[in-house]
């Protein structure tokens, strides 16, 4: 076999570099010398191409790999990975650590009475990208002191780690100002947060008629001590200039957040929440509105996934069943005038909770489809205002965010249903509050085996269905059909 490795460096001093966030694919081209001519692997005759097996091996390189006598791992160091019968070696993003790697492809050809073997080495390096430091919003802003200042670095990230695994990343805010060039005032002292945290500077910490230069530092200690990475020693920075207006300068607009729908003491999560920003003098020209929200004093989040689209930007409608019950929310409204002057308003509320710890059980826990009679009992509270709806669902139906699917078993006010027959394996009980319509569900899995019936028993069931249909008892007929 004659082997050529593609997208891989020929020596340890000249590896092909891949970033950790990239797909890695080392391809191979294998040909065979037969009777003095080349035969590619796509040709199945002569037999040498057909009977070959390929094995990939990969090692982390070390100091010995720089010495020729150790270049082929003659010390029998076991590889970190080994794969057989594939034409290319592939790794998805973030699967390999920062390091240099030695890769070997071994091709064996075994036929009756003769055999051949060859191998080829190549090298890759998995390298890092610099951290990304981004301050949300424009890099020059004018604000009024009475609104305070929100700073956010939510778009900062580590490109060397998956988007959902960024907990190792930190940000530090510092500043200098025209009144404090050394940055020793309270507002300029280092403030360490995570990128998802919004940094709110209260009005009393800001001075009128003052310019601030805030510096964002993005850093991590996750990679300290690792080779082939510069992240540990290279924090990233970004800056934003903030100008606070003088004491006598007025905001050229007067905004108030007004609730139009679902405006009770506590917001109902099963009903839309309609908010709008009202400019008291109806001066909307040049104003830009951006809505975000946070839960329980957590990080600010986009509303895109839970709000109605295609509305004027001064309106916000949060869809029904998009909010969690028993949670404190803070809706933030950022208002910009012609992309420059920025002020922040907020609307805080708490959502209503169904507030119950009731449990539900099914007995027995296993049985036969359409044959065994089950009892469903919930821990009923005489003072509750619940309606209990019972459903028989498949596991897929139970995962859907809808009540009216599957097979309805019944409705009660006392949380009990007896001698019901199940066919789908998952009992879902909905507890619905009579006063506000809020609901929660309890899910119980039941082990069901298939019902085995003789032809005579099945014929008897069919006769029973026919009799009930003729008698006008369609409900009983449908129940019998569903068991079968």
mmCIF file of N, CA, C and O in Angstrom, residues 258-300:
data_model
loop_
_atom_site.group_PDB
_atom_site.id
_atom_site.type_symbol
_atom_site.label_atom_id
_atom_site.label_comp_id
_atom_site.label_asym_id
_atom_site.label_seq_id
_atom_site.Cartn_x
_atom_site.Cartn_y
_atom_site.Cartn_z
ATOM 1 N N UNK A 258 -46.892 51.372 30.629
ATOM 2 C CA UNK A 258 -48.290 51.184 31.027
ATOM 3 C C UNK A 258 -48.697 49.742 30.758
ATOM 4 O O UNK A 258 -48.381 49.178 29.703
ATOM 5 N N UNK A 259 -49.408 49.152 31.705
ATOM 6 C CA UNK A 259 -49.948 47.804 31.527
ATOM 7 C C UNK A 259 -51.362 47.915 30.981
ATOM 8 O O UNK A 259 -52.201 48.633 31.527
ATOM 9 N N UNK A 260 -51.640 47.198 29.885
ATOM 10 C CA UNK A 260 -52.959 47.244 29.260
ATOM 11 C C UNK A 260 -53.774 45.979 29.527
ATOM 12 O O UNK A 260 -55.000 46.035 29.555
ATOM 13 N N UNK A 261 -53.106 44.839 29.701
ATOM 14 C CA UNK A 261 -53.802 43.568 29.930
ATOM 15 C C UNK A 261 -53.041 42.748 30.958
ATOM 16 O O UNK A 261 -51.817 42.716 30.935
ATOM 17 N N UNK A 262 -53.792 42.082 31.863
ATOM 18 C CA UNK A 262 -53.192 41.222 32.889
ATOM 19 C C UNK A 262 -52.422 42.066 33.906
ATOM 20 O O UNK A 262 -51.241 41.838 34.167
ATOM 21 N N UNK A 263 -53.127 43.040 34.482
ATOM 22 C CA UNK A 263 -52.478 44.051 35.316
ATOM 23 C C UNK A 263 -52.821 43.908 36.792
ATOM 24 O O UNK A 263 -52.790 44.901 37.539
ATOM 25 N N UNK A 264 -53.160 42.697 37.236
ATOM 26 C CA UNK A 264 -53.504 42.501 38.634
ATOM 27 C C UNK A 264 -52.302 42.600 39.550
ATOM 28 O O UNK A 264 -51.170 42.837 39.116
ATOM 29 N N UNK A 265 -52.544 42.394 40.844
ATOM 30 C CA UNK A 265 -51.457 42.425 41.823
ATOM 31 C C UNK A 265 -50.398 41.400 41.451
ATOM 32 O O UNK A 265 -49.191 41.651 41.563
ATOM 33 N N UNK A 266 -50.851 40.241 40.987
ATOM 34 C CA UNK A 266 -49.944 39.234 40.450
ATOM 35 C C UNK A 266 -50.376 38.886 39.037
ATOM 36 O O UNK A 266 -51.563 38.724 38.763
ATOM 37 N N UNK A 267 -49.402 38.757 38.145
ATOM 38 C CA UNK A 267 -49.673 38.471 36.738
ATOM 39 C C UNK A 267 -50.000 36.991 36.571
ATOM 40 O O UNK A 267 -49.339 36.126 37.167
ATOM 41 N N UNK A 268 -51.033 36.700 35.767
ATOM 42 C CA UNK A 268 -51.397 35.309 35.488
ATOM 43 C C UNK A 268 -50.541 34.788 34.338
ATOM 44 O O UNK A 268 -50.582 35.353 33.224
ATOM 45 N N UNK A 269 -49.763 33.726 34.542
ATOM 46 C CA UNK A 269 -48.883 33.233 33.468
ATOM 47 C C UNK A 269 -49.630 32.576 32.316
ATOM 48 O O UNK A 269 -49.047 32.370 31.255
ATOM 49 N N UNK A 270 -50.916 32.228 32.511
ATOM 50 C CA UNK A 270 -51.682 31.592 31.436
ATOM 51 C C UNK A 270 -52.439 32.597 30.579
ATOM 52 O O UNK A 270 -53.270 32.227 29.766
ATOM 53 N N UNK A 271 -52.162 33.884 30.766
ATOM 54 C CA UNK A 271 -52.819 34.958 30.017
ATOM 55 C C UNK A 271 -51.752 35.885 29.454
ATOM 56 O O UNK A 271 -50.688 36.041 30.045
ATOM 57 N N UNK A 272 -52.040 36.507 28.313
ATOM 58 C CA UNK A 272 -51.046 37.419 27.737
ATOM 59 C C UNK A 272 -50.810 38.601 28.687
ATOM 60 O O UNK A 272 -51.687 39.005 29.449
ATOM 61 N N UNK A 273 -49.596 39.126 28.644
ATOM 62 C CA UNK A 273 -49.249 40.356 29.350
ATOM 63 C C UNK A 273 -48.960 41.410 28.293
ATOM 64 O O UNK A 273 -48.055 41.241 27.463
ATOM 65 N N UNK A 274 -49.746 42.504 28.315
ATOM 66 C CA UNK A 274 -49.633 43.557 27.308
ATOM 67 C C UNK A 274 -49.111 44.821 27.969
ATOM 68 O O UNK A 274 -49.775 45.415 28.820
ATOM 69 N N UNK A 275 -47.881 45.203 27.594
ATOM 70 C CA UNK A 275 -47.273 46.441 28.085
ATOM 71 C C UNK A 275 -47.003 47.363 26.901
ATOM 72 O O UNK A 275 -46.771 46.907 25.780
ATOM 73 N N UNK A 276 -47.012 48.657 27.171
ATOM 74 C CA UNK A 276 -46.618 49.605 26.124
ATOM 75 C C UNK A 276 -45.941 50.814 26.757
ATOM 76 O O UNK A 276 -46.220 51.185 27.910
ATOM 77 N N UNK A 277 -45.015 51.369 25.995
ATOM 78 C CA UNK A 277 -44.294 52.559 26.440
ATOM 79 C C UNK A 277 -45.041 53.788 25.935
ATOM 80 O O UNK A 277 -45.221 53.950 24.723
ATOM 81 N N UNK A 278 -45.478 54.617 26.847
ATOM 82 C CA UNK A 278 -46.246 55.811 26.464
ATOM 83 C C UNK A 278 -45.389 57.056 26.666
ATOM 84 O O UNK A 278 -44.893 57.309 27.770
ATOM 85 N N UNK A 279 -45.194 57.810 25.602
ATOM 86 C CA UNK A 279 -44.524 59.108 25.685
ATOM 87 C C UNK A 279 -45.612 60.143 25.945
ATOM 88 O O UNK A 279 -46.520 60.320 25.133
ATOM 89 N N UNK A 280 -45.522 60.803 27.077
ATOM 90 C CA UNK A 280 -46.650 61.621 27.554
ATOM 91 C C UNK A 280 -47.015 62.747 26.605
ATOM 92 O O UNK A 280 -48.139 63.224 26.593
ATOM 93 N N UNK A 281 -46.044 63.185 25.777
ATOM 94 C CA UNK A 281 -46.331 64.256 24.824
ATOM 95 C C UNK A 281 -46.487 63.738 23.395
ATOM 96 O O UNK A 281 -46.520 64.528 22.447
ATOM 97 N N UNK A 282 -46.581 62.379 23.281
ATOM 98 C CA UNK A 282 -46.726 61.725 21.974
ATOM 99 C C UNK A 282 -45.608 62.095 21.001
ATOM 100 O O UNK A 282 -45.817 62.213 19.790
ATOM 101 N N UNK A 283 -44.402 62.266 21.539
ATOM 102 C CA UNK A 283 -43.245 62.585 20.711
ATOM 103 C C UNK A 283 -42.431 61.301 20.494
ATOM 104 O O UNK A 283 -41.492 61.017 21.218
ATOM 105 N N UNK A 284 -42.820 60.529 19.493
ATOM 106 C CA UNK A 284 -42.178 59.241 19.248
ATOM 107 C C UNK A 284 -41.109 59.295 18.155
ATOM 108 O O UNK A 284 -40.376 58.338 17.960
ATOM 109 N N UNK A 285 -41.032 60.403 17.429
ATOM 110 C CA UNK A 285 -40.068 60.480 16.321
ATOM 111 C C UNK A 285 -38.648 60.369 16.840
ATOM 112 O O UNK A 285 -38.247 61.079 17.774
ATOM 113 N N UNK A 286 -37.871 59.482 16.221
ATOM 114 C CA UNK A 286 -36.467 59.315 16.578
ATOM 115 C C UNK A 286 -36.220 58.427 17.766
ATOM 116 O O UNK A 286 -35.070 58.176 18.136
ATOM 117 N N UNK A 287 -37.283 57.897 18.394
ATOM 118 C CA UNK A 287 -37.118 57.029 19.561
ATOM 119 C C UNK A 287 -37.030 55.566 19.131
ATOM 120 O O UNK A 287 -37.795 55.120 18.270
ATOM 121 N N UNK A 288 -36.103 54.840 19.734
ATOM 122 C CA UNK A 288 -35.952 53.406 19.494
ATOM 123 C C UNK A 288 -36.163 52.680 20.816
ATOM 124 O O UNK A 288 -35.584 53.057 21.837
ATOM 125 N N UNK A 289 -36.981 51.604 20.789
ATOM 126 C CA UNK A 289 -37.339 50.881 22.009
ATOM 127 C C UNK A 289 -36.818 49.442 21.925
ATOM 128 O O UNK A 289 -37.037 48.754 20.923
ATOM 129 N N UNK A 290 -36.147 48.995 22.987
ATOM 130 C CA UNK A 290 -35.663 47.614 23.068
ATOM 131 C C UNK A 290 -36.091 47.031 24.404
ATOM 132 O O UNK A 290 -35.765 47.572 25.468
ATOM 133 N N UNK A 291 -36.815 45.899 24.354
ATOM 134 C CA UNK A 291 -37.318 45.243 25.556
ATOM 135 C C UNK A 291 -36.472 44.009 25.871
ATOM 136 O O UNK A 291 -36.158 43.218 24.984
ATOM 137 N N UNK A 292 -36.116 43.830 27.139
ATOM 138 C CA UNK A 292 -35.507 42.588 27.630
ATOM 139 C C UNK A 292 -36.150 42.264 28.973
ATOM 140 O O UNK A 292 -36.976 43.029 29.476
ATOM 141 N N UNK A 293 -35.764 41.126 29.566
ATOM 142 C CA UNK A 293 -36.332 40.790 30.865
ATOM 143 C C UNK A 293 -35.366 39.927 31.659
ATOM 144 O O UNK A 293 -34.422 39.342 31.121
ATOM 145 N N UNK A 294 -35.604 39.853 32.969
ATOM 146 C CA UNK A 294 -34.826 38.962 33.833
ATOM 147 C C UNK A 294 -35.784 38.290 34.814
ATOM 148 O O UNK A 294 -36.880 38.786 35.077
ATOM 149 N N UNK A 295 -35.342 37.131 35.340
ATOM 150 C CA UNK A 295 -36.145 36.353 36.294
ATOM 151 C C UNK A 295 -35.407 36.265 37.621
ATOM 152 O O UNK A 295 -34.226 35.920 37.648
ATOM 153 N N UNK A 296 -36.121 36.563 38.707
ATOM 154 C CA UNK A 296 -35.551 36.418 40.051
ATOM 155 C C UNK A 296 -34.154 37.037 40.149
ATOM 156 O O UNK A 296 -33.208 36.413 40.638
ATOM 157 N N UNK A 297 -34.025 38.259 39.619
ATOM 158 C CA UNK A 297 -32.767 39.020 39.681
ATOM 159 C C UNK A 297 -31.631 38.345 38.925
ATOM 160 O O UNK A 297 -30.448 38.597 39.198
ATOM 161 N N UNK A 298 -31.970 37.497 37.966
ATOM 162 C CA UNK A 298 -30.948 36.827 37.173
ATOM 163 C C UNK A 298 -30.485 37.673 35.996
ATOM 164 O O UNK A 298 -30.732 38.882 35.939
ATOM 165 N N UNK A 299 -29.818 37.023 35.055
ATOM 166 C CA UNK A 299 -29.260 37.722 33.895
ATOM 167 C C UNK A 299 -30.371 38.166 32.949
ATOM 168 O O UNK A 299 -31.430 37.549 32.863
ATOM 169 N N UNK A 300 -30.119 39.259 32.250
ATOM 170 C CA UNK A 300 -31.068 39.760 31.262
ATOM 171 C C UNK A 300 -31.156 38.792 30.087
ATOM 172 O O UNK A 300 -30.155 38.199 29.678
#
